[in-house]
Short mmCIF file of C-alpha atoms and ligand atoms in Angstrom, two decimals:
data_model
loop_
_atom_site.label_atom_id
_atom_site.label_comp_id
_atom_site.label_asym_id
_atom_site.label_seq_id
_atom_site.Cartn_x
_atom_site.Cartn_y
_atom_site.Cartn_z
CA PHE A 24 0.00 0.00 0.00
CA ILE A 25 2.73 2.44 1.09
CA SER A 26 6.25 1.46 0.08
CA THR A 27 9.51 3.34 -0.18
CA GLU A 28 12.65 2.08 -1.90
CA ASP A 29 15.99 3.38 -0.67
CA LEU A 30 14.63 6.86 -0.03
CA PHE A 31 17.13 9.68 0.36
CA LYS A 32 16.58 13.36 1.16
CA ILE A 33 19.59 15.63 1.06
CA TYR A 34 19.40 19.35 1.81
CA LYS A 35 22.21 21.54 0.53
CA LEU A 36 23.03 24.43 2.88
CA GLY A 37 25.79 26.51 1.35
CA ASP A 38 28.95 24.45 1.68
CA PHE A 39 27.57 21.57 3.73
CA GLU A 40 24.79 19.01 3.33
CA ILE A 41 22.17 17.62 5.66
CA ASN A 42 21.39 13.97 4.99
CA ALA A 43 17.87 14.02 6.41
CA LEU A 44 16.96 10.56 5.06
CA ARG A 45 19.66 8.01 4.30
CA GLY A 46 18.11 5.04 2.58
CA ILE A 47 14.61 4.40 3.94
CA ASN A 48 12.96 1.10 3.00
CA LEU A 49 9.51 1.01 4.46
CA PHE A 50 6.47 -1.17 3.77
CA ILE A 51 3.16 -0.26 5.35
CA GLU A 52 -0.01 -2.19 4.52
CA LYS A 53 -3.52 -0.86 4.32
CA SER A 54 -5.19 -0.29 7.70
CA GLU A 55 -1.98 -0.46 9.68
CA PHE A 56 -1.49 1.80 12.73
CA VAL A 57 2.17 2.82 12.92
CA ALA A 58 3.96 5.10 15.39
CA ILE A 59 7.30 6.69 14.45
CA MET A 60 9.67 7.79 17.20
CA GLY A 61 13.22 9.09 17.29
CA PRO A 62 15.45 11.99 18.32
CA SER A 63 14.83 15.58 17.30
CA GLY A 64 16.22 16.13 13.80
CA SER A 65 16.37 12.42 12.90
CA GLY A 66 14.22 12.73 9.76
CA LYS A 67 10.68 11.86 10.89
CA SER A 68 8.87 14.95 9.55
CA THR A 69 10.93 14.80 6.36
CA LEU A 70 9.67 11.26 5.72
CA MET A 71 6.08 12.29 6.52
CA HIS A 72 6.20 15.12 3.98
CA ILE A 73 7.34 12.71 1.27
CA LEU A 74 4.67 10.15 2.23
CA GLY A 75 2.11 12.98 2.16
CA CYS A 76 3.17 13.96 -1.39
CA LEU A 77 4.24 17.37 -0.09
CA ASP A 78 7.88 16.87 -0.95
CA ARG A 79 9.95 14.76 -3.33
CA PRO A 80 12.91 12.56 -2.36
CA THR A 81 16.40 13.34 -3.64
CA ARG A 82 16.84 9.65 -4.55
CA GLY A 83 14.79 6.50 -4.31
CA ARG A 84 11.14 5.75 -4.99
CA TYR A 85 7.84 6.16 -3.20
CA LEU A 86 4.92 4.01 -4.32
CA LEU A 87 1.47 4.83 -2.98
CA ASP A 88 -1.24 2.30 -3.78
CA GLY A 89 0.92 0.98 -6.59
CA GLU A 90 1.59 4.39 -8.19
CA ASP A 91 5.14 5.73 -8.45
CA ILE A 92 4.70 9.22 -7.01
CA SER A 93 7.75 10.58 -8.88
CA LEU A 94 5.96 10.03 -12.19
CA LEU A 95 2.99 12.21 -11.26
CA ASP A 96 2.60 15.85 -12.20
CA ARG A 97 1.63 18.56 -9.72
CA ASN A 98 -2.10 18.33 -10.39
CA SER A 99 -2.24 14.57 -9.84
CA LEU A 100 -0.21 14.97 -6.64
CA ALA A 101 -2.64 17.62 -5.41
CA ARG A 102 -5.58 15.36 -6.21
CA ILE A 103 -4.06 12.45 -4.28
CA ARG A 104 -3.23 14.70 -1.34
CA ASN A 105 -6.74 16.03 -1.18
CA SER A 106 -8.65 12.80 -1.66
CA LYS A 107 -6.48 10.16 0.00
CA ILE A 108 -4.43 11.87 2.71
CA GLY A 109 -5.21 13.83 5.87
CA PHE A 110 -2.16 15.61 7.30
CA VAL A 111 -1.77 16.98 10.83
CA PHE A 112 1.29 19.26 10.73
CA GLN A 113 3.78 19.60 13.59
CA SER A 114 3.17 23.36 13.59
CA PHE A 115 -0.56 23.13 12.65
CA ASN A 116 -0.32 25.34 9.53
CA LEU A 117 -3.73 26.92 10.08
CA LEU A 118 -4.71 29.92 7.99
CA SER A 119 -4.62 32.81 10.43
CA ARG A 120 -7.21 34.95 8.69
CA THR A 121 -9.96 32.33 8.58
CA THR A 122 -11.99 30.91 11.42
CA ALA A 123 -11.70 27.43 12.92
CA LEU A 124 -14.77 26.36 10.91
CA GLU A 125 -13.40 27.73 7.64
CA ASN A 126 -10.01 26.10 8.26
CA VAL A 127 -11.70 22.72 8.76
CA GLU A 128 -13.96 23.23 5.71
CA LEU A 129 -11.06 24.03 3.40
CA PRO A 130 -10.28 20.48 2.13
CA LEU A 131 -13.96 20.00 1.25
CA LEU A 132 -14.00 22.99 -1.10
CA TYR A 133 -11.74 21.20 -3.54
CA ASN A 134 -14.28 18.41 -3.92
CA GLY A 135 -17.00 20.80 -5.06
CA ASN A 136 -19.54 19.64 -2.48
CA SER A 137 -22.57 21.68 -1.50
CA SER A 138 -21.62 24.40 0.89
CA LYS A 139 -24.41 23.55 3.35
CA ASP A 140 -23.14 19.97 3.72
CA ASN A 141 -19.61 21.28 4.24
CA ILE A 142 -20.61 23.48 7.14
CA GLU A 143 -22.42 20.59 8.82
CA LYS A 144 -19.48 18.22 8.36
CA ALA A 145 -16.99 20.80 9.64
CA LYS A 146 -19.15 21.51 12.70
CA ARG A 147 -19.32 17.83 13.50
CA ALA A 148 -15.54 17.41 13.13
CA LEU A 149 -14.93 20.34 15.48
CA SER A 150 -17.42 18.95 17.98
CA LEU A 151 -15.67 15.56 17.83
CA VAL A 152 -12.43 17.18 19.05
CA GLY A 153 -14.22 19.13 21.78
CA LEU A 154 -14.33 22.53 20.11
CA GLU A 155 -18.09 23.04 19.86
CA GLY A 156 -18.87 26.73 20.39
CA ARG A 157 -15.49 27.92 19.06
CA GLU A 158 -16.27 27.56 15.32
CA ASN A 159 -16.03 31.28 14.66
CA SER A 160 -12.81 31.88 16.57
CA TYR A 161 -9.63 32.74 14.72
CA PRO A 162 -6.45 30.74 15.41
CA ASN A 163 -4.93 33.55 17.49
CA GLN A 164 -8.02 33.43 19.71
CA LEU A 165 -7.44 29.76 20.49
CA SER A 166 -5.06 28.07 22.90
CA GLY A 167 -2.17 25.97 21.54
CA GLY A 168 -4.03 22.75 22.15
CA GLN A 169 -7.22 24.14 20.60
CA GLN A 170 -5.29 25.08 17.44
CA GLN A 171 -3.84 21.59 17.37
CA ARG A 172 -7.34 20.14 17.54
CA VAL A 173 -8.54 22.34 14.66
CA ALA A 174 -5.62 20.92 12.64
CA ILE A 175 -6.71 17.40 13.60
CA ALA A 176 -10.36 18.04 12.65
CA ARG A 177 -9.23 19.44 9.29
CA ALA A 178 -7.22 16.27 8.59
CA LEU A 179 -10.26 14.05 9.21
CA ILE A 180 -12.86 16.00 7.26
CA ASN A 181 -12.39 14.32 3.87
CA ASN A 182 -12.57 10.78 5.28
CA PRO A 183 -9.05 10.17 3.97
CA ALA A 184 -7.70 6.64 3.45
CA ILE A 185 -4.47 7.65 5.19
CA ILE A 186 -3.90 9.93 8.15
CA LEU A 187 -0.37 11.31 8.68
CA ALA A 188 -0.13 12.98 12.08
CA ASP A 189 3.06 14.78 13.17
CA GLU A 190 3.12 15.09 17.00
CA PRO A 191 -0.72 15.41 17.16
CA THR A 192 -0.79 15.47 20.98
CA GLY A 193 2.33 17.62 21.54
CA ASN A 194 0.23 20.44 23.00
CA LEU A 195 -2.54 18.44 24.62
CA ASP A 196 -3.06 17.45 28.25
CA THR A 197 -3.35 13.77 29.04
CA ARG A 198 -7.14 13.57 28.97
CA THR A 199 -7.53 15.44 25.68
CA SER A 200 -4.70 13.29 24.23
CA VAL A 201 -6.62 10.16 25.15
CA GLU A 202 -9.75 11.54 23.44
CA VAL A 203 -7.75 12.23 20.26
CA MET A 204 -6.05 8.80 20.32
CA ASP A 205 -9.46 7.16 20.82
CA ILE A 206 -10.62 8.92 17.64
CA PHE A 207 -7.58 7.65 15.75
CA GLN A 208 -8.09 4.13 17.08
CA TYR A 209 -11.75 4.19 16.05
CA LEU A 210 -10.85 5.42 12.55
CA ASN A 211 -8.16 2.74 12.26
CA LYS A 212 -10.65 0.01 13.18
CA SER A 213 -12.85 1.29 10.33
CA GLY A 214 -9.96 0.70 7.90
CA ILE A 215 -8.03 3.97 7.80
CA THR A 216 -4.23 3.69 7.72
CA ILE A 217 -2.63 5.81 10.42
CA ILE A 218 1.00 6.88 10.66
CA LEU A 219 1.82 9.15 13.56
CA ILE A 220 5.00 10.73 14.86
CA THR A 221 5.26 11.07 18.62
CA HIS A 222 7.91 11.38 21.28
CA GLU A 223 5.66 9.95 24.00
CA LYS A 224 5.69 6.20 24.70
CA ASP A 225 2.10 6.27 26.02
CA ILE A 226 0.88 7.67 22.70
CA ALA A 227 3.05 5.26 20.66
CA SER A 228 1.48 2.32 22.50
CA TYR A 229 -1.88 3.00 20.81
CA ALA A 230 -0.27 1.87 17.55
CA LYS A 231 0.26 -1.75 16.57
CA ARG A 232 3.76 -1.16 15.21
CA ASN A 233 6.58 1.13 16.37
CA ILE A 234 9.32 2.39 14.07
CA THR A 235 12.40 4.13 15.50
CA PHE A 236 14.52 6.64 13.57
CA ARG A 237 18.06 7.81 14.19
CA ASP A 238 20.16 10.05 11.94
CA GLY A 239 17.99 9.54 8.88
CA LYS A 240 17.80 5.74 9.15
CA ILE A 241 15.30 3.28 10.61
CA ILE A 242 17.08 1.45 13.41
CA LYS A 243 14.15 -0.48 14.87
CA ASP A 244 10.81 -1.73 13.52
CA GLU A 245 8.73 -3.84 15.88
CA ILE A 246 5.21 -5.07 16.45
CA VAL A 247 3.72 -3.73 19.68
CA PRO A 248 2.30 -6.41 21.98
CA ASN A 249 -1.33 -5.65 22.95
CA PRO A 250 -1.88 -1.99 22.02
CA PHE B 7 8.67 38.12 44.26
CA ILE B 8 5.83 37.22 41.86
CA SER B 9 2.34 37.78 43.22
CA THR B 10 -1.07 38.08 41.62
CA GLU B 11 -4.20 39.32 43.36
CA ASP B 12 -7.53 38.05 42.09
CA LEU B 13 -6.41 38.08 38.46
CA PHE B 14 -9.10 37.97 35.78
CA LYS B 15 -8.78 37.81 31.99
CA ILE B 16 -11.96 38.03 29.99
CA TYR B 17 -12.00 37.89 26.19
CA LYS B 18 -15.07 39.29 24.43
CA LEU B 19 -15.94 37.38 21.25
CA GLY B 20 -18.95 38.98 19.63
CA ASP B 21 -21.92 38.07 21.80
CA PHE B 22 -20.19 35.71 24.21
CA GLU B 23 -17.25 35.92 26.62
CA ILE B 24 -14.36 33.62 27.42
CA ASN B 25 -13.35 33.75 31.08
CA ALA B 26 -9.75 32.64 30.56
CA LEU B 27 -8.68 33.49 34.14
CA ARG B 28 -11.22 33.62 36.95
CA GLY B 29 -9.56 34.96 40.06
CA ILE B 30 -5.94 33.79 40.23
CA ASN B 31 -4.10 34.32 43.52
CA LEU B 32 -0.56 33.15 43.15
CA PHE B 33 2.59 33.70 45.20
CA ILE B 34 5.92 32.55 43.85
CA GLU B 35 9.17 33.29 45.67
CA LYS B 36 12.54 33.98 44.15
CA SER B 37 14.38 30.88 42.91
CA GLU B 38 11.32 28.64 42.96
CA PHE B 39 10.86 25.99 40.26
CA VAL B 40 7.16 25.67 39.47
CA ALA B 41 5.36 23.47 36.93
CA ILE B 42 1.85 24.38 35.75
CA MET B 43 -0.42 21.68 34.36
CA GLY B 44 -4.04 21.51 33.30
CA PRO B 45 -6.41 20.77 30.42
CA SER B 46 -6.13 22.42 27.01
CA GLY B 47 -7.79 25.84 27.15
CA SER B 48 -7.71 26.11 30.95
CA GLY B 49 -5.81 29.43 31.03
CA LYS B 50 -2.15 28.44 31.46
CA SER B 51 -0.67 30.40 28.53
CA THR B 52 -2.93 33.36 29.35
CA LEU B 53 -1.45 33.52 32.86
CA MET B 54 2.11 33.19 31.46
CA HIS B 55 1.59 36.13 29.11
CA ILE B 56 0.46 38.31 32.01
CA LEU B 57 3.38 37.17 34.19
CA GLY B 58 5.71 37.90 31.27
CA CYS B 59 4.34 41.47 30.95
CA LEU B 60 3.10 40.64 27.45
CA ASP B 61 -0.55 41.14 28.31
CA ARG B 62 -2.60 42.96 30.93
CA PRO B 63 -5.29 41.42 33.13
CA THR B 64 -8.92 42.53 32.80
CA ARG B 65 -9.14 42.81 36.60
CA GLY B 66 -6.84 42.24 39.54
CA ARG B 67 -3.21 43.06 40.15
CA TYR B 68 0.18 41.63 39.24
CA LEU B 69 3.16 42.61 41.34
CA LEU B 70 6.62 41.71 40.09
CA ASP B 71 9.47 42.28 42.53
CA GLY B 72 7.25 44.69 44.44
CA GLU B 73 6.19 46.75 41.39
CA ASP B 74 2.55 46.94 40.34
CA ILE B 75 2.80 46.12 36.64
CA SER B 76 -0.45 47.91 35.81
CA LEU B 77 1.14 51.22 36.78
CA LEU B 78 4.01 50.91 34.30
CA ASP B 79 4.06 52.45 30.85
CA ARG B 80 4.97 50.51 27.70
CA ASN B 81 8.66 51.43 27.81
CA SER B 82 9.11 50.31 31.39
CA LEU B 83 7.28 47.06 30.61
CA ALA B 84 9.58 46.45 27.62
CA ARG B 85 12.62 47.11 29.79
CA ILE B 86 11.48 44.63 32.44
CA ARG B 87 10.67 42.02 29.80
CA ASN B 88 14.06 42.35 28.22
CA SER B 89 16.19 42.46 31.35
CA LYS B 90 14.35 40.24 33.81
CA ILE B 91 12.37 37.69 31.83
CA GLY B 92 13.17 34.96 29.32
CA PHE B 93 10.09 33.60 27.53
CA VAL B 94 9.83 30.31 25.62
CA PHE B 95 6.61 30.52 23.60
CA GLN B 96 4.29 27.58 22.95
CA SER B 97 4.62 28.23 19.23
CA PHE B 98 8.27 29.38 19.35
CA ASN B 99 7.65 32.81 17.71
CA LEU B 100 10.96 32.79 15.83
CA LEU B 101 11.58 35.40 13.16
CA SER B 102 11.42 33.45 9.92
CA ARG B 103 13.71 35.73 7.93
CA THR B 104 16.62 35.64 10.36
CA THR B 105 18.97 32.77 11.15
CA ALA B 106 19.04 30.71 14.33
CA LEU B 107 22.05 32.75 15.51
CA GLU B 108 20.36 36.08 14.81
CA ASN B 109 17.15 34.94 16.53
CA VAL B 110 19.13 34.04 19.66
CA GLU B 111 21.14 37.30 19.52
CA LEU B 112 18.04 39.46 19.31
CA PRO B 113 17.45 40.08 23.06
CA LEU B 114 21.10 41.16 23.43
CA LEU B 115 20.76 43.96 20.89
CA TYR B 116 18.47 45.91 23.19
CA ASN B 117 21.21 46.04 25.82
CA GLY B 118 23.62 47.76 23.47
CA ASN B 119 26.42 45.24 24.03
CA SER B 120 29.35 44.82 21.66
CA SER B 121 28.37 42.80 18.66
CA LYS B 122 31.37 40.48 18.89
CA ASP B 123 30.41 39.44 22.44
CA ASN B 124 26.83 38.87 21.30
CA ILE B 125 27.82 36.45 18.59
CA GLU B 126 29.97 34.47 21.03
CA LYS B 127 27.21 34.32 23.63
CA ALA B 128 24.61 33.28 21.04
CA LYS B 129 26.89 30.55 19.69
CA ARG B 130 27.41 29.18 23.19
CA ALA B 131 23.67 29.19 23.91
CA LEU B 132 22.98 27.29 20.67
CA SER B 133 25.73 24.82 21.46
CA LEU B 134 24.24 24.28 24.93
CA VAL B 135 20.97 23.09 23.36
CA GLY B 136 22.78 20.86 20.86
CA LEU B 137 22.51 23.06 17.77
CA GLU B 138 26.20 23.68 17.05
CA GLY B 139 26.69 23.81 13.30
CA ARG B 140 23.16 25.03 12.56
CA GLU B 141 23.73 28.71 13.50
CA ASN B 142 23.16 29.97 9.97
CA SER B 143 20.03 27.92 9.27
CA TYR B 144 16.69 29.62 8.94
CA PRO B 145 13.73 28.37 11.01
CA ASN B 146 12.14 26.66 7.99
CA GLN B 147 15.36 24.70 7.54
CA LEU B 148 15.12 23.30 11.07
CA SER B 149 13.04 20.46 12.49
CA GLY B 150 10.24 21.23 14.97
CA GLY B 151 12.38 20.26 17.91
CA GLN B 152 15.35 22.26 16.58
CA GLN B 153 13.15 25.38 16.31
CA GLN B 154 11.98 24.79 19.86
CA ARG B 155 15.58 24.64 21.02
CA VAL B 156 16.41 27.93 19.26
CA ALA B 157 13.48 29.46 21.19
CA ILE B 158 14.91 28.04 24.42
CA ALA B 159 18.41 29.35 23.70
CA ARG B 160 16.95 32.80 22.96
CA ALA B 161 15.16 32.82 26.32
CA LEU B 162 18.40 32.10 28.21
CA ILE B 163 20.70 34.52 26.43
CA ASN B 164 20.13 37.54 28.69
CA ASN B 165 20.69 35.62 31.92
CA PRO B 166 17.16 36.53 33.00
CA ALA B 167 16.06 36.38 36.61
CA ILE B 168 12.87 34.57 35.58
CA ILE B 169 12.32 31.98 32.86
CA LEU B 170 8.74 31.41 31.67
CA ALA B 171 8.60 28.31 29.45
CA ASP B 172 5.36 27.28 27.73
CA GLU B 173 5.54 23.56 26.77
CA PRO B 174 9.33 23.75 26.19
CA THR B 175 9.65 20.00 25.49
CA GLY B 176 6.42 19.56 23.49
CA ASN B 177 8.39 18.74 20.31
CA LEU B 178 11.40 17.04 21.85
CA ASP B 179 12.24 13.35 22.17
CA THR B 180 12.88 12.00 25.65
CA ARG B 181 16.65 12.32 25.60
CA THR B 182 16.67 15.90 24.29
CA SER B 183 13.93 16.77 26.82
CA VAL B 184 16.16 15.50 29.63
CA GLU B 185 19.03 17.65 28.34
CA VAL B 186 16.77 20.73 28.33
CA MET B 187 15.36 19.99 31.81
CA ASP B 188 18.92 19.52 33.11
CA ILE B 189 19.72 23.01 31.83
CA PHE B 190 16.65 24.43 33.60
CA GLN B 191 17.53 22.58 36.81
CA TYR B 192 21.09 23.89 36.68
CA LEU B 193 19.88 27.47 36.12
CA ASN B 194 17.39 27.10 38.97
CA LYS B 195 20.15 25.96 41.35
CA SER B 196 22.06 29.14 40.40
CA GLY B 197 19.07 31.21 41.58
CA ILE B 198 16.89 31.68 38.51
CA THR B 199 13.13 31.43 39.06
CA ILE B 200 11.53 29.00 36.63
CA ILE B 201 7.85 28.64 35.78
CA LEU B 202 7.05 26.09 33.11
CA ILE B 203 3.85 24.81 31.56
CA THR B 204 3.82 21.16 30.60
CA HIS B 205 1.34 18.38 30.04
CA GLU B 206 3.87 15.64 30.84
CA LYS B 207 4.19 14.34 34.41
CA ASP B 208 7.84 13.35 33.89
CA ILE B 209 8.70 16.93 33.00
CA ALA B 210 6.61 18.38 35.83
CA SER B 211 8.51 16.22 38.32
CA TYR B 212 11.69 18.26 37.71
CA ALA B 213 9.95 21.16 39.46
CA LYS B 214 9.66 21.49 43.23
CA ARG B 215 6.04 22.66 43.11
CA ASN B 216 3.13 21.66 40.84
CA ILE B 217 0.13 23.91 40.18
CA THR B 218 -2.96 22.53 38.44
CA PHE B 219 -5.39 24.66 36.42
CA ARG B 220 -8.96 23.98 35.40
CA ASP B 221 -11.34 26.40 33.70
CA GLY B 222 -9.37 29.49 34.58
CA LYS B 223 -8.85 28.61 38.23
CA ILE B 224 -6.10 26.99 40.27
CA ILE B 225 -7.54 23.80 41.72
CA LYS B 226 -4.38 22.29 43.18
CA ASP B 227 -1.05 23.66 44.41
CA GLU B 228 1.33 21.17 45.95
CA ILE B 229 4.97 20.68 46.83
CA VAL B 230 6.57 17.83 44.90
CA PRO B 231 8.34 15.25 47.07
CA ASN B 232 11.96 14.72 45.96
CA PRO B 233 12.16 16.34 42.49
N1 ATP C 8 -7.18 36.40 22.04
C1 ATP C 8 -8.14 35.57 22.50
N2 ATP C 8 -9.44 35.82 22.22
C2 ATP C 8 -10.39 34.99 22.67
N3 ATP C 8 -10.19 33.90 23.41
C3 ATP C 8 -8.91 33.61 23.73
C4 ATP C 8 -7.82 34.41 23.29
N4 ATP C 8 -6.67 33.85 23.74
C5 ATP C 8 -7.02 32.76 24.44
N5 ATP C 8 -8.37 32.60 24.44
C6 ATP C 8 -9.13 31.56 25.09
O1 ATP C 8 -8.82 31.57 26.48
C7 ATP C 8 -8.83 30.23 26.98
C8 ATP C 8 -7.50 29.94 27.65
O2 ATP C 8 -6.47 29.95 26.67
P1 ATP C 8 -4.98 29.55 27.04
O3 ATP C 8 -4.17 29.75 25.80
O4 ATP C 8 -4.56 30.28 28.27
O5 ATP C 8 -5.12 28.01 27.39
P2 ATP C 8 -4.00 26.94 27.75
O6 ATP C 8 -4.27 26.44 29.11
O7 ATP C 8 -2.65 27.50 27.48
O8 ATP C 8 -4.31 25.78 26.71
P3 ATP C 8 -3.33 24.77 25.92
O9 ATP C 8 -2.91 23.76 26.93
O10 ATP C 8 -4.24 24.22 24.87
O11 ATP C 8 -2.19 25.56 25.36
C9 ATP C 8 -9.10 29.30 25.80
O12 ATP C 8 -10.47 28.93 25.78
C10 ATP C 8 -8.78 30.18 24.59
O13 ATP C 8 -9.55 29.85 23.46
N1 ATP C 9 14.44 22.81 4.30
C1 ATP C 9 15.49 22.30 4.96
N2 ATP C 9 16.75 22.71 4.69
C2 ATP C 9 17.80 22.21 5.37
N3 ATP C 9 17.73 21.28 6.33
C3 ATP C 9 16.49 20.82 6.66
C4 ATP C 9 15.32 21.31 6.01
N4 ATP C 9 14.24 20.69 6.57
C5 ATP C 9 14.73 19.84 7.50
N5 ATP C 9 16.08 19.93 7.56
C6 ATP C 9 16.98 19.18 8.43
O1 ATP C 9 16.75 17.78 8.20
C7 ATP C 9 16.91 17.08 9.44
C8 ATP C 9 15.65 16.27 9.71
O2 ATP C 9 14.58 17.15 9.92
P1 ATP C 9 13.14 16.62 10.35
O3 ATP C 9 12.23 17.81 10.40
O4 ATP C 9 12.73 15.50 9.47
O5 ATP C 9 13.42 16.05 11.81
P2 ATP C 9 12.40 15.42 12.88
O6 ATP C 9 12.81 14.03 13.12
O7 ATP C 9 11.00 15.67 12.46
O8 ATP C 9 12.73 16.29 14.16
P3 ATP C 9 11.80 16.83 15.36
O9 ATP C 9 11.54 15.64 16.22
O10 ATP C 9 12.68 17.85 16.00
O11 ATP C 9 10.56 17.41 14.77
C9 ATP C 9 17.17 18.14 10.53
O12 ATP C 9 18.55 18.20 10.80
C10 ATP C 9 16.70 19.43 9.89
O13 ATP C 9 17.42 20.55 10.34
MG1 MG C 10 9.49 16.90 13.20
MG1 MG C 11 -1.20 27.08 26.07
#
């Protein structure tokens, strides 16, 4: 379903290079629930951006549902991103001049659905993450954890086949984190593939498989007993 | 040293109000190490902004080192912020068009020090948080945890009397978090007052006192046995 072949990502910074990914071979099947852990700067977000079709590797191949992503043009990439993938960014990436509701609605606009349906769906997604009543607030009127939850709601709105979540509970207290992980677990049981980056072992234990990064390489890949 | 009297913060959003702080009475002595926990949206960052002289309460008083902050004009507030307080923001607030080094140097410029000293100090602060070699990178060339560490280095650069850190390890793996908390512990032993917001019990246990928020109020305030 998701497979990478010897993936490399090299950033050139003036006279030195950063080898963010150094030969990643990863195979993730449909409906898996994978947690990725590893030190700061070890390449986790870089991999997520490539898996999310937001970035291209320097070398190597990425096949998503059998398609070689490097052969697709920008429009096809955008279509895949919008229809198949929900992305929760490490720094939320909310639009600051639109409300929580409008931020969550945004992915639906590309599908040309009726606007009335969109508003209902977005309201329900916000209510699911505990933000009922705050639909018309702007990001700078929301706490860090509330912004994070808007980002999560936005990633779920299109019923994507794959959810990529980068530190989705980094700004959430324990109880709210559990609520969010329960949502992810429920979605996974209904067939959605979930890949999440976390630095917290409690969060990683919700997944059925844990992958550990170090210096741009995968150094451990194990099945979790009894998530 | 730090004392608040019946602090209120009320945000007006159209036809409803958010009571972010509902009567906070807090007394923190010099050189204390306090951790603040509580649900998302419970008022923690709002309190930190008032303590950091970045925001004013709607009602109530805030006395810092004996001075009533509400009586100070904008220039005096800026001077206190720059000389006495180091702030690590929940969303980092780095300047995107300046390098890591320049971001860390910024607080020093207000003190009119020699530029050669500043560069040395900033380099040492970045090295302390493990970012040696990345001085000339821009924030968008750094991982989430690397940006967080630049924000931490910037907060330490002026040798402030008080450090206010809002989720300083939210994007850091366990080992890097320990390195950061060791820095805070070391600074606290040398007399610096530290107030940090966290949602992780392991991080809160580095502090000698834990305060718990809920719905804009302090519901628990206890000394931690053996931090
Ligand atoms: N500028 C604003 N306008 C309106 N409401 C605001 C504003 N800033 C904060 N709030 C609201 O005040 C409440 C407290 O926010 P605060 O940022 O202090 O929470 P927090 O405890 O830091 O939460 P988190 O753990 O999610 O970061 C929240 O309901 C938030 O939406
Ligand atoms: N645009 C860029 N230009 C140069 N270097 C980059 C760029 N983006 C990322 N890097 C570097 O690539 C490495 C991996 O970054 P990445 O964001 O994948 O780390 P991460 O594992 O997500 O870290 P964290 O846990 O701190 O979020 C880091 O050293 C980072 O500085
Ligand atoms: Mg990252
Ligand atoms: Mg906050």
